[in-house]
XYZ file of C-alpha atoms in Angstrom:
412
model
C 54.520 -233.589 -47.712
C 57.345 -235.834 -49.168
C 55.410 -238.963 -51.380
C 54.923 -242.573 -49.240
C 56.963 -245.112 -51.067
C 55.389 -248.086 -52.361
C 56.876 -250.571 -49.534
C 56.998 -255.151 -50.126
C 58.340 -256.436 -47.330
C 59.355 -253.283 -45.745
C 61.716 -252.371 -48.530
C 61.073 -249.025 -50.644
C 61.742 -250.881 -53.865
C 61.270 -247.997 -56.625
C 64.581 -246.756 -57.087
C 68.044 -249.007 -57.858
C 69.702 -246.260 -54.800
C 69.674 -247.518 -51.124
C 70.751 -246.030 -48.165
C 70.751 -248.420 -44.627
C 70.152 -246.483 -41.606
C 71.479 -247.742 -38.657
C 70.848 -246.636 -35.035
C 70.082 -248.855 -31.394
C 68.065 -246.272 -30.094
C 63.943 -246.531 -30.740
C 63.579 -243.468 -32.096
C 61.776 -242.245 -29.836
C 62.666 -239.436 -30.227
C 65.878 -238.664 -32.754
C 64.517 -236.274 -34.699
C 68.430 -235.975 -36.203
C 67.646 -239.667 -37.298
C 64.341 -238.990 -38.789
C 65.029 -235.804 -40.591
C 67.904 -237.181 -42.584
C 65.762 -239.932 -43.563
C 62.560 -237.337 -44.189
C 65.616 -235.336 -46.761
C 66.485 -238.261 -48.806
C 63.365 -239.913 -48.996
C 62.733 -236.484 -50.976
C 65.393 -236.788 -53.080
C 64.412 -240.039 -53.803
C 66.676 -242.468 -52.312
C 65.030 -245.776 -50.271
C 65.869 -246.018 -47.083
C 65.407 -248.724 -44.143
C 66.125 -247.567 -41.133
C 67.020 -250.566 -38.527
C 66.742 -249.213 -35.288
C 65.855 -251.006 -31.586
C 62.425 -251.686 -30.713
C 60.752 -251.498 -27.542
C 57.509 -254.437 -26.913
C 55.222 -252.004 -27.468
C 56.325 -250.551 -30.999
C 55.638 -252.545 -34.525
C 58.851 -254.636 -36.864
C 57.983 -252.371 -39.627
C 56.606 -248.985 -39.654
C 55.925 -246.026 -42.200
C 58.333 -242.787 -42.595
C 57.521 -239.728 -44.441
C 58.893 -241.666 -47.508
C 60.545 -244.525 -45.352
C 60.836 -247.318 -43.833
C 61.511 -248.445 -39.860
C 62.648 -251.932 -39.841
C 62.854 -252.250 -35.689
C 65.951 -255.723 -35.113
C 67.075 -255.181 -32.194
C 65.059 -255.970 -29.208
C 68.364 -254.706 -26.883
C 71.355 -253.749 -26.394
C 74.458 -256.077 -28.498
C 77.315 -254.748 -26.341
C 75.048 -255.903 -23.204
C 76.329 -257.108 -20.058
C 74.270 -260.073 -20.329
C 76.204 -262.656 -22.873
C 72.862 -263.827 -23.643
C 72.004 -261.500 -24.788
C 74.179 -260.205 -26.911
C 74.809 -263.719 -29.468
C 70.624 -262.675 -29.370
C 70.416 -258.817 -31.217
C 74.019 -260.585 -33.021
C 72.110 -263.761 -34.264
C 68.828 -261.860 -35.262
C 71.271 -258.743 -37.526
C 73.133 -261.426 -39.052
C 70.299 -263.416 -40.031
C 69.289 -260.268 -42.211
C 72.102 -259.291 -43.608
C 72.895 -262.679 -44.962
C 68.961 -262.260 -45.978
C 68.306 -263.877 -49.175
C 64.745 -261.992 -49.512
C 65.895 -258.013 -48.571
C 67.163 -255.260 -51.061
C 70.458 -254.896 -50.901
C 72.433 -251.199 -50.258
C 74.480 -249.224 -51.798
C 74.895 -246.947 -48.428
C 74.845 -247.951 -45.316
C 74.734 -244.625 -42.574
C 75.941 -245.503 -39.240
C 74.396 -243.448 -36.171
C 77.452 -243.113 -33.581
C 80.561 -245.202 -32.564
C 78.637 -248.203 -31.312
C 76.209 -248.922 -34.277
C 80.001 -249.375 -36.424
C 80.620 -252.719 -36.104
C 76.996 -253.573 -37.303
C 77.069 -250.904 -39.719
C 80.446 -252.694 -41.532
C 79.255 -256.303 -41.654
C 76.253 -254.850 -43.456
C 78.083 -252.409 -45.871
C 80.411 -255.276 -46.837
C 77.823 -258.085 -46.848
C 76.247 -255.538 -50.018
C 79.861 -253.935 -51.199
C 77.882 -250.314 -49.435
C 79.216 -247.227 -49.193
C 79.903 -246.628 -45.778
C 78.672 -243.186 -43.719
C 79.770 -242.934 -40.268
C 77.947 -239.468 -38.911
C 79.220 -239.461 -34.987
C 76.466 -237.610 -33.111
C 79.239 -236.094 -29.988
C 83.164 -237.172 -30.184
C 82.833 -240.292 -28.227
C 85.938 -240.622 -27.629
C 85.442 -238.658 -24.668
C 81.979 -238.657 -24.098
C 82.617 -240.729 -20.980
C 80.073 -239.136 -17.674
C 82.251 -238.155 -14.914
C 82.889 -240.554 -11.473
C 80.729 -237.861 -9.597
C 77.160 -238.950 -11.663
C 77.527 -242.380 -11.850
C 76.776 -244.535 -8.542
C 78.708 -247.481 -8.179
C 82.026 -249.114 -8.822
C 80.572 -251.179 -10.941
C 78.157 -248.534 -13.431
C 82.013 -246.930 -13.929
C 84.508 -249.606 -14.478
C 81.654 -251.293 -17.072
C 81.236 -247.721 -19.034
C 84.806 -246.577 -19.369
C 85.198 -250.277 -21.097
C 82.387 -249.944 -23.282
C 83.326 -246.654 -24.278
C 86.811 -247.712 -24.234
C 86.715 -251.143 -26.858
C 83.727 -248.617 -29.532
C 86.618 -245.235 -29.310
C 89.429 -247.818 -30.426
C 86.124 -249.531 -32.873
C 85.272 -245.692 -33.752
C 89.248 -245.475 -34.611
C 90.203 -248.169 -36.469
C 86.509 -247.961 -39.077
C 86.843 -243.908 -38.628
C 89.698 -243.954 -42.222
C 87.757 -246.426 -43.849
C 84.357 -245.066 -44.334
C 83.590 -243.064 -47.303
C 82.249 -239.876 -45.914
C 81.976 -238.692 -42.275
C 79.213 -236.256 -40.759
C 78.906 -235.172 -37.508
C 76.849 -232.136 -35.742
C 78.999 -228.760 -35.005
C 81.818 -227.069 -37.032
C 83.815 -227.729 -33.463
C 83.258 -231.208 -33.317
C 84.453 -231.777 -37.125
C 87.916 -230.296 -37.244
C 88.767 -232.006 -33.964
C 88.203 -235.199 -35.292
C 89.355 -234.687 -38.985
C 92.550 -233.637 -36.369
C 92.886 -236.636 -34.303
C 92.186 -239.472 -37.233
C 94.237 -237.965 -39.375
C 90.797 -237.560 -41.979
C 91.855 -237.337 -45.778
C 88.678 -234.860 -45.217
C 87.525 -232.389 -42.835
C 83.649 -233.870 -41.346
C 80.379 -232.356 -43.090
C 78.660 -230.613 -39.913
C 74.902 -231.468 -40.261
C 73.388 -228.581 -37.730
C 70.120 -230.344 -35.339
C 68.098 -228.009 -36.792
C 63.856 -228.107 -37.075
C 61.861 -227.585 -40.539
C 61.810 -224.487 -40.570
C 57.994 -223.684 -39.187
C 55.607 -220.084 -38.602
C 55.177 -220.398 -34.207
C 52.823 -218.185 -32.918
C 53.475 -217.672 -28.770
C 51.083 -219.899 -26.716
C 49.531 -220.343 -23.574
C 50.798 -223.832 -22.678
C 52.504 -223.787 -20.214
C 50.969 -222.146 -18.093
C 46.981 -223.855 -19.209
C 49.326 -227.498 -18.536
C 50.885 -226.060 -14.987
C 48.599 -223.655 -14.004
C 51.469 -220.883 -14.170
C 49.551 -218.168 -13.640
C 49.395 -214.982 -16.632
C 51.619 -212.455 -15.470
C 54.419 -215.448 -14.467
C 57.133 -215.620 -16.472
C 58.339 -218.405 -17.458
C 62.033 -219.531 -17.767
C 62.735 -223.039 -20.246
C 64.651 -226.325 -20.190
C 64.179 -229.020 -22.946
C 66.138 -232.216 -23.059
C 67.760 -234.723 -21.517
C 67.000 -234.406 -17.323
C 69.535 -236.226 -15.557
C 72.604 -235.400 -12.886
C 74.681 -234.867 -15.437
C 73.371 -231.607 -17.015
C 73.329 -230.439 -13.340
C 69.215 -229.485 -13.319
C 69.963 -227.942 -9.591
C 72.001 -224.550 -11.118
C 68.466 -223.208 -12.733
C 66.764 -224.479 -9.440
C 69.272 -222.917 -7.672
C 68.958 -219.120 -9.278
C 65.543 -218.846 -8.825
C 65.648 -217.188 -5.246
C 67.305 -214.421 -7.262
C 65.119 -213.421 -9.143
C 61.907 -212.182 -8.392
C 59.307 -213.952 -7.246
C 56.506 -213.377 -10.628
C 59.539 -216.562 -12.670
C 58.171 -219.714 -12.981
C 61.077 -222.560 -14.064
C 59.863 -225.528 -16.622
C 61.815 -227.942 -17.582
C 60.683 -230.828 -19.864
C 61.951 -233.706 -20.729
C 63.606 -237.281 -20.757
C 64.039 -238.357 -16.298
C 66.770 -240.668 -16.131
C 66.830 -242.097 -13.161
C 63.621 -241.444 -11.798
C 64.241 -240.474 -8.815
C 66.712 -237.746 -10.057
C 63.516 -235.517 -10.274
C 62.302 -236.297 -6.325
C 65.871 -234.851 -5.875
C 64.936 -231.449 -7.602
C 61.446 -231.140 -6.265
C 63.446 -231.769 -2.784
C 66.001 -229.015 -3.050
C 63.041 -226.119 -4.458
C 61.640 -227.280 -1.430
C 64.472 -226.329 0.093
C 65.125 -223.104 -0.759
C 61.500 -222.057 -0.804
C 60.928 -222.370 -4.659
C 59.004 -225.364 -4.892
C 55.492 -223.690 -6.000
C 58.130 -221.981 -9.189
C 59.645 -224.947 -10.109
C 57.404 -227.439 -12.160
C 57.924 -230.246 -14.391
C 56.757 -230.087 -17.953
C 56.968 -234.045 -18.413
C 57.823 -235.494 -21.318
C 56.606 -233.800 -24.710
C 55.891 -234.846 -27.785
C 58.422 -234.210 -30.490
C 56.547 -232.940 -32.979
C 53.122 -232.271 -31.657
C 53.628 -230.740 -28.214
C 57.655 -229.610 -27.973
C 57.235 -226.389 -29.957
C 53.987 -225.421 -27.670
C 55.895 -225.724 -24.335
C 59.259 -223.573 -25.805
C 56.513 -221.092 -27.603
C 54.552 -220.577 -23.646
C 58.201 -219.493 -22.728
C 60.180 -216.038 -21.912
C 63.384 -217.631 -22.145
C 65.098 -220.741 -23.331
C 67.846 -222.517 -20.504
C 70.237 -224.117 -21.235
C 73.207 -224.522 -18.627
C 75.676 -227.456 -19.962
C 78.814 -228.244 -17.666
C 81.324 -228.625 -19.663
C 82.201 -232.407 -17.504
C 83.506 -233.234 -21.778
C 83.889 -232.686 -24.671
C 81.097 -233.667 -25.824
C 79.662 -230.984 -23.285
C 82.002 -228.244 -24.145
C 81.527 -227.938 -27.876
C 77.666 -228.758 -27.624
C 75.379 -227.350 -29.984
C 72.062 -228.747 -29.133
C 68.555 -229.387 -31.284
C 67.466 -227.333 -28.122
C 68.625 -224.071 -28.588
C 67.676 -225.014 -31.952
C 63.663 -225.704 -30.624
C 64.675 -221.761 -28.838
C 65.235 -220.425 -32.226
C 62.572 -221.899 -33.946
C 59.869 -220.956 -31.458
C 62.037 -218.173 -30.933
C 61.799 -216.895 -27.511
C 65.761 -215.853 -26.419
C 68.360 -218.092 -24.589
C 69.990 -217.682 -21.542
C 73.214 -220.406 -22.527
C 76.908 -221.335 -21.359
C 79.429 -219.353 -22.110
C 81.620 -221.775 -23.563
C 82.422 -222.334 -27.227
C 80.192 -223.458 -29.609
C 77.122 -221.827 -27.642
C 78.697 -218.501 -27.290
C 79.417 -218.534 -30.716
C 76.595 -218.906 -31.421
C 74.342 -216.179 -29.562
C 76.541 -213.709 -30.353
C 76.819 -214.582 -34.497
C 73.091 -213.675 -34.200
C 71.761 -212.330 -32.186
C 70.103 -214.772 -30.421
C 69.927 -213.970 -25.736
C 73.478 -214.500 -23.486
C 76.039 -216.708 -22.621
C 76.872 -216.545 -18.799
C 79.230 -217.452 -16.610
C 77.663 -221.151 -14.904
C 80.165 -220.819 -11.933
C 78.256 -217.656 -10.643
C 74.895 -217.380 -9.982
C 74.448 -213.832 -9.774
C 75.458 -213.288 -13.957
C 73.051 -215.407 -14.637
C 69.991 -214.375 -12.199
C 71.744 -210.454 -14.041
C 71.076 -211.740 -17.225
C 67.472 -212.751 -17.391
C 67.292 -209.963 -15.379
C 68.228 -207.824 -17.624
C 66.390 -208.846 -20.109
C 63.420 -209.175 -18.912
C 63.478 -205.203 -17.783
C 65.150 -204.185 -20.614
C 62.128 -204.370 -23.344
C 64.438 -202.985 -26.459
C 66.832 -205.435 -25.965
C 64.607 -208.175 -25.233
C 62.406 -207.313 -28.579
C 66.173 -206.346 -30.776
C 66.902 -209.849 -30.188
C 63.435 -211.728 -31.101
C 64.190 -209.429 -34.051
C 67.461 -211.466 -34.350
C 65.696 -214.555 -33.962
C 62.822 -214.475 -36.235
C 65.875 -213.395 -39.167
C 67.972 -216.128 -37.804
C 65.666 -218.973 -38.420
C 66.002 -218.765 -42.115
C 70.155 -219.184 -42.122
C 68.800 -221.696 -38.234
C 66.624 -224.735 -39.915
C 66.658 -227.978 -41.257
C 66.042 -226.914 -44.945
C 69.943 -225.220 -45.083
C 71.307 -228.688 -43.973
C 69.044 -231.197 -45.944
C 71.620 -229.345 -49.064
C 74.354 -230.381 -47.035
C 72.958 -234.315 -46.648
C 72.334 -235.167 -50.448
C 74.968 -233.179 -52.479
C 77.514 -235.580 -50.638
C 74.803 -238.685 -51.503
C 74.878 -237.233 -54.937
C 78.953 -237.162 -54.997
C 78.644 -240.980 -53.420
C 76.411 -241.914 -55.673
C 78.697 -240.000 -58.292
C 81.503 -242.434 -57.237
C 79.739 -245.962 -57.072
């Protein structure tokens, strides 16, 4: 456990190396931001995360060695001019406050934070770091996932404006991070960067996890049942339907559990109706929105296989290597994933599971059945996972992050 920094007015004050991380969400959860903040604090940086705020959250919160200061009670580019004005007014009052201490690095998470981060970095004469969690210029959900022409229009305008901001700002950043090697190469090529962005996997810290009965007890799944588990965003563009549609092709002992934030809430009703229409309603369960630190790994480790059947509807999805895959690794369960470049390379390199053609339900069901029935194959994959998790953990990524920050510090 890292030491807790002594604070004054919400600012770490025991170091002259200070980082402002800018993120627009409420950090509930945002594991990547938390891990990066913890790692930099362990390395001796004073870290303040400037984040969004829900009504039930405190304005100032202490993390493991860093401080969260919640400034954004709204969205700085929303459709309501009054809300946008209030967010920017509050942020600028913070930037130009004489009471706060100045930062030496401003670390922006995603393109939407770049305008805010750029203002803060110019005010403080700080280095500017950009952490691209996705390919923002292409992360526009297909029209069929948005219910109205007005929603589609707003979404495209915002993404278009932010992609222009990204293009203008990224060349002025001192360092750029992203989430995997494919995105690193694409960002370098698109913007003609002099240096390829460093990539940091969205991995967990190394954890020893024992098999549990968490989901069986919580959801009433019989002891003989085998559990397919999906965790993450539950929304139309993830096409959770295809997971339900393979259940009729599997033996009655197979159950599907999905867990995560549902958006919109009515989407869960649609999934339940689909399961009912296919006569697999009792074999489909929603596990709720699980606490990342306290529940998620317990639930994952009580499953038999992890699923991630993501459709390649945009470049970010096509080259995805999501958090959940590293959670499946840490929980030591084999995985069935989309046959897409990063995921296929991931499971094949380390021998973690099987990549399948999304359009072939019979192939998906066949892969699940084969992996379950071939016990030697299953044990071999679990053994591979136990070895791979030593490499696919945050401790390995942490070193790359700290090295970049050491270079930034030495070049100041």
